Tab-separated table of C-alpha atoms in Angstrom:
chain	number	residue	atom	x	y	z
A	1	UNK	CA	71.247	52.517	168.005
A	2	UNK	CA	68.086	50.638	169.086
A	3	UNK	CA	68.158	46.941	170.160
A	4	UNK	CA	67.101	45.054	166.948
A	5	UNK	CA	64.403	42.482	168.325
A	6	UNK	CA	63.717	40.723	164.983
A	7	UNK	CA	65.864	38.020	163.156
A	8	UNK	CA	68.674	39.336	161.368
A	9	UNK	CA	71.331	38.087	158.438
A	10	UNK	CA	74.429	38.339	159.962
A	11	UNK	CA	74.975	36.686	163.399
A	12	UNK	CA	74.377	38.591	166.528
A	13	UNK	CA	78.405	37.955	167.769
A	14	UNK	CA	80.179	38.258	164.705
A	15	UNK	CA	83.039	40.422	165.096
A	16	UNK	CA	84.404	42.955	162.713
A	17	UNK	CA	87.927	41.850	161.331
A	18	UNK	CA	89.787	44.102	158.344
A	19	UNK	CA	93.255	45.465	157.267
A	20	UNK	CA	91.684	48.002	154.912
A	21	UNK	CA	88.625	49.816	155.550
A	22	UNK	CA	87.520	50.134	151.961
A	23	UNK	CA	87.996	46.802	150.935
A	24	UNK	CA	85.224	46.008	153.877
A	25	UNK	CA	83.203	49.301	153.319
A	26	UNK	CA	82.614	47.225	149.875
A	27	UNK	CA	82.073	43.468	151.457
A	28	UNK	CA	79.568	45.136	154.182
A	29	UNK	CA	77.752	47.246	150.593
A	30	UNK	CA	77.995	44.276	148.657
A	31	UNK	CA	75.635	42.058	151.155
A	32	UNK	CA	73.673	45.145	152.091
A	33	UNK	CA	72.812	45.203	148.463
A	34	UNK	CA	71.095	41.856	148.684
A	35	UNK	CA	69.501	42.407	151.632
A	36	UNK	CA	68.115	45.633	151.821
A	37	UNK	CA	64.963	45.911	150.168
A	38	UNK	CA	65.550	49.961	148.942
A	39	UNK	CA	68.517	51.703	148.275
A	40	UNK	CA	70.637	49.822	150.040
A	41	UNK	CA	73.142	52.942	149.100
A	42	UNK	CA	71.129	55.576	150.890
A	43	UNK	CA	73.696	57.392	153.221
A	44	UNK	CA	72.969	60.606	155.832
A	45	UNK	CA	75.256	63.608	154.661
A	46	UNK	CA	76.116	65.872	157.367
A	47	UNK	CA	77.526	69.422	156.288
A	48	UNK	CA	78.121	72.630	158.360
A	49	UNK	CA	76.591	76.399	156.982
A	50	UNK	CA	78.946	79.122	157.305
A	51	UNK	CA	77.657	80.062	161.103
A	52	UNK	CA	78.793	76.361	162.339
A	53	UNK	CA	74.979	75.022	162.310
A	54	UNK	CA	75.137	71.359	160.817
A	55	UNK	CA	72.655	70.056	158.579
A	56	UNK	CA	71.960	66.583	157.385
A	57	UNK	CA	70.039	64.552	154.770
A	58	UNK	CA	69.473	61.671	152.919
A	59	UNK	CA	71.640	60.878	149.435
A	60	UNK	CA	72.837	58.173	147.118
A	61	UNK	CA	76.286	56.901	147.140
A	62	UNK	CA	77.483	56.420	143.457
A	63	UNK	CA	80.849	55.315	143.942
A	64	UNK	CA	82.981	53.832	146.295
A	65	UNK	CA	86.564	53.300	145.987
A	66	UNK	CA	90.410	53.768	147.388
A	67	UNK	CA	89.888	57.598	146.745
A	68	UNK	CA	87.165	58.028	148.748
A	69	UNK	CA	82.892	58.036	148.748
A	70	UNK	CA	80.881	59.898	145.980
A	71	UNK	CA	77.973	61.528	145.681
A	72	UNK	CA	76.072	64.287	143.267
A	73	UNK	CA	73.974	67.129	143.357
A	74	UNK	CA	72.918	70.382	142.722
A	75	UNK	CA	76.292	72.618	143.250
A	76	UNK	CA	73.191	76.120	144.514
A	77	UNK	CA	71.409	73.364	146.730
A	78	UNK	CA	72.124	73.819	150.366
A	79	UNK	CA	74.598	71.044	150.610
A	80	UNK	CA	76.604	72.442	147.567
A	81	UNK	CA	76.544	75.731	149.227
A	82	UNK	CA	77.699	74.717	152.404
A	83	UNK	CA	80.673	72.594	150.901
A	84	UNK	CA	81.486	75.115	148.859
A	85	UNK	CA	82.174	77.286	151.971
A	86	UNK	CA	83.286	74.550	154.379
A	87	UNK	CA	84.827	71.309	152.124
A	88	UNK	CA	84.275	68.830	155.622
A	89	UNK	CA	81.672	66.131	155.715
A	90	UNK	CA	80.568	63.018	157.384
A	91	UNK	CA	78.130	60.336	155.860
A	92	UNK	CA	76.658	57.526	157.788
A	93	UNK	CA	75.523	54.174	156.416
A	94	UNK	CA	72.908	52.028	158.096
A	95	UNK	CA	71.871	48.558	157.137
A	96	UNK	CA	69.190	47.786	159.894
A	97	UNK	CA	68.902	44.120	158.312
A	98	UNK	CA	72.155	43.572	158.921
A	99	UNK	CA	72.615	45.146	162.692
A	100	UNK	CA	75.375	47.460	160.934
A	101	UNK	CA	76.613	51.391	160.514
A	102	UNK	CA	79.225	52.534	159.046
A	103	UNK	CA	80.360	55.956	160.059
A	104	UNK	CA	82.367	58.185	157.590
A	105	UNK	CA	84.329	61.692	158.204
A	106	UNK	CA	86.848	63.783	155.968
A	107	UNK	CA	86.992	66.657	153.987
A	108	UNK	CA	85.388	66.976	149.637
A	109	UNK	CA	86.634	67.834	146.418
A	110	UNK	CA	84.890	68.097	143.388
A	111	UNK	CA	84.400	65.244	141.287
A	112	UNK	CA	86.101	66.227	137.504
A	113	UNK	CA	84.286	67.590	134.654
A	114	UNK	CA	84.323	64.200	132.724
A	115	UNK	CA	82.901	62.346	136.075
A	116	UNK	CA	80.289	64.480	136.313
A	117	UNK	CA	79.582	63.760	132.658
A	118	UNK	CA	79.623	60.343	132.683
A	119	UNK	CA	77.763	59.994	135.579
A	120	UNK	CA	74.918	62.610	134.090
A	121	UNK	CA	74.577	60.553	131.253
A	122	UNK	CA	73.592	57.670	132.933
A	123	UNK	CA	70.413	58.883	134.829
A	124	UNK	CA	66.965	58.493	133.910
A	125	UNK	CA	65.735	61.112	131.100
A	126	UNK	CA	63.395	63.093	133.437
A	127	UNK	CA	65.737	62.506	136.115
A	128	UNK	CA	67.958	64.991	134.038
A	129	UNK	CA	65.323	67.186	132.793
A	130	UNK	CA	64.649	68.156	136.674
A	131	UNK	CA	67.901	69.036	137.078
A	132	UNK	CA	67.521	71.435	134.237
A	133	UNK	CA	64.490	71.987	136.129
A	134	UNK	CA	64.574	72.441	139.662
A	135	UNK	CA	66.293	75.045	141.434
A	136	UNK	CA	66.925	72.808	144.110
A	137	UNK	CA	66.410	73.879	147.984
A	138	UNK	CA	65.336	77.439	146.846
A	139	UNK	CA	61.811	79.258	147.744
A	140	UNK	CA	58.907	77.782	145.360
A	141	UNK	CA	55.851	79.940	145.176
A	142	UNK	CA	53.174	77.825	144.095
A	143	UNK	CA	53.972	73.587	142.895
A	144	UNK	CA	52.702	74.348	139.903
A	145	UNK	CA	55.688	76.481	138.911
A	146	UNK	CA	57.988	73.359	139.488
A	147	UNK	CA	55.231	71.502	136.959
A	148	UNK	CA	55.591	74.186	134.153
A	149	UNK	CA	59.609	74.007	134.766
A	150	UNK	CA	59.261	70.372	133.759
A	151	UNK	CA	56.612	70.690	130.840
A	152	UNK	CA	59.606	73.632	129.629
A	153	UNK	CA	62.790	71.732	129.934
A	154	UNK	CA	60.919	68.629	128.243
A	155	UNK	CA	59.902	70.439	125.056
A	156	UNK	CA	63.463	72.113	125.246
A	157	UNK	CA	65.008	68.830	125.254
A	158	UNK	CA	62.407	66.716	123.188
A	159	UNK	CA	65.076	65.064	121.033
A	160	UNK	CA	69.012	64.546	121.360
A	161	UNK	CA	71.125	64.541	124.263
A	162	UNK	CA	70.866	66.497	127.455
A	163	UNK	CA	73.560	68.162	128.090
A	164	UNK	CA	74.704	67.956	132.342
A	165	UNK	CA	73.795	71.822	133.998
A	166	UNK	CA	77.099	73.517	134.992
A	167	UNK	CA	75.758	74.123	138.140
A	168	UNK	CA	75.407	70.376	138.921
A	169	UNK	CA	78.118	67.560	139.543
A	170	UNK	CA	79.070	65.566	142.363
A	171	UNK	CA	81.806	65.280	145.420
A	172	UNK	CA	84.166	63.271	146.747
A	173	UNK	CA	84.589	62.612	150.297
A	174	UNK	CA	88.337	61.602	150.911
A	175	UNK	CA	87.958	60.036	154.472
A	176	UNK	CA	90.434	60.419	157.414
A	177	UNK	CA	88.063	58.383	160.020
A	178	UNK	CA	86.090	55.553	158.829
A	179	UNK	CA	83.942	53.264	161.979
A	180	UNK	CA	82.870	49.916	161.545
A	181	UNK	CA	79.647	48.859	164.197
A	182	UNK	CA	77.995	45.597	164.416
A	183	UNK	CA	75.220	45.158	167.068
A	184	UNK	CA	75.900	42.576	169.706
A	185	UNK	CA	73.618	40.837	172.087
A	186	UNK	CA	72.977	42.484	175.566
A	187	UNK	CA	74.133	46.021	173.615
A	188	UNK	CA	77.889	45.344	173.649
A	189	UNK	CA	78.273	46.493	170.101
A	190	UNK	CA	81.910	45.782	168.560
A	191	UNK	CA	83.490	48.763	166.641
A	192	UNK	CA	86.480	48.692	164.458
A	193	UNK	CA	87.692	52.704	163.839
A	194	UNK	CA	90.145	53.546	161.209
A	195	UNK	CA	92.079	56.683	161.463
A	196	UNK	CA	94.654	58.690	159.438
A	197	UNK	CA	95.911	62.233	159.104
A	198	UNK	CA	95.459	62.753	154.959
A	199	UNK	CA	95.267	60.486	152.744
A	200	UNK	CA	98.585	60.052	151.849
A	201	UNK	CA	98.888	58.294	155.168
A	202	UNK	CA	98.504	54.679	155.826
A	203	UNK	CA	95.309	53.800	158.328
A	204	UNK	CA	95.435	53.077	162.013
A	205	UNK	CA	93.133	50.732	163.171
A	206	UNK	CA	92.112	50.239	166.651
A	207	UNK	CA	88.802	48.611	168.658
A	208	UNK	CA	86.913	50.839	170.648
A	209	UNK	CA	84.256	50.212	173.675
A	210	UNK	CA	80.959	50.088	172.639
């Protein structure tokens, strides 16, 4: 992480304190949301391809709770691939108004049928219609192929519902290592690391160097 040279909201030596990582996770979202200008839920998803290269990208966290961090997608997309082969993950949250990161690693399960509903139902109308259609992170020969997908799928669906793809739902990542970083004047950062074996294990918490 980069010295942050501009003013910030939260003081420059306040020092991470918590018994329970989610119950800060949400604090630290909560006051991200308000000062974050975009997407204050934006999160790097790291995933491993069945030769052991890692990959990462950008997505939306949609839900946050005891059970772990969630997130949806396009099961044929390159991330659904890859944790359908290998269910591990790590996400990392970073609120650069806030000198803060949160880092996040565990293993996925799929999110149920109804979740995947309910969520689906939520989202924009053409945000649906492109999953219908885009087949997401395969070849495209020309962009007007994705345009003619779009013009299809929204005279398909002109009226009614829209039903969720089958081939598109979400994930769950059930942490076992959750890290809490603050940035500190003259780089001595304070981290708070939470660690457990499943998740049918309580958390150990310890402080580590910066």
């Amino acid at each position: 992480m980069s010295e942050q040279k501009t003013s910030i909201s939260s003081p420059p030596d306040e020092k991470v304190e918590a018994d329970n990582p989610f119950t800060l996770f949400r604090s630290w979202l909560s006051e991200a949301e308000a000062s974050e200008l975009n997407d204050s839920g934006a999160m790097t998803l790291a995933t491993v391809d069945e030769a052991g290269m890692p990959d990462a990208r950008m997505v939306l966290l949609k839900e946050v709770g005891e059970g772990g961090f969630v997130f949806y997608t396009n099961l044929e997309s390159a991330k659904g691939v890859q944790l359908g082969h290998i269910p591990r993950a790590a996400l990392c949250f970073h609120w650069k108004s806030l000198r803060r990161q949160v880092r996040v690693r565990g293993h996925t399960v799929s999110v149920s049928d109804g979740e995947a509903d309910a969520y689906f139902a939520t989202r924009p109308r053409g945000s649906r219609i492109g999953a219908w259609a885009s087949p997401q992170s395969r070849p495209i020969a020309k962009p007007l192929e994705l345009e003619k997908q779009v013009a299809l799928y929204t005279a398909r669906f002109a009226v009614g519902n829209i039903a969720r793809p089958s081939y598109w739902s979400g994930f769950r990542l059930v942490p076992t290592s959750i890290e809490f970083w603050v940035g500190k004047r003259h780089r001595l950062h304070d981290r708070l690391l939470f660690t457990r074996d499943t998740a049918e294990q309580p958390w150990y918490k310890t402080r580590l160097y910066p």
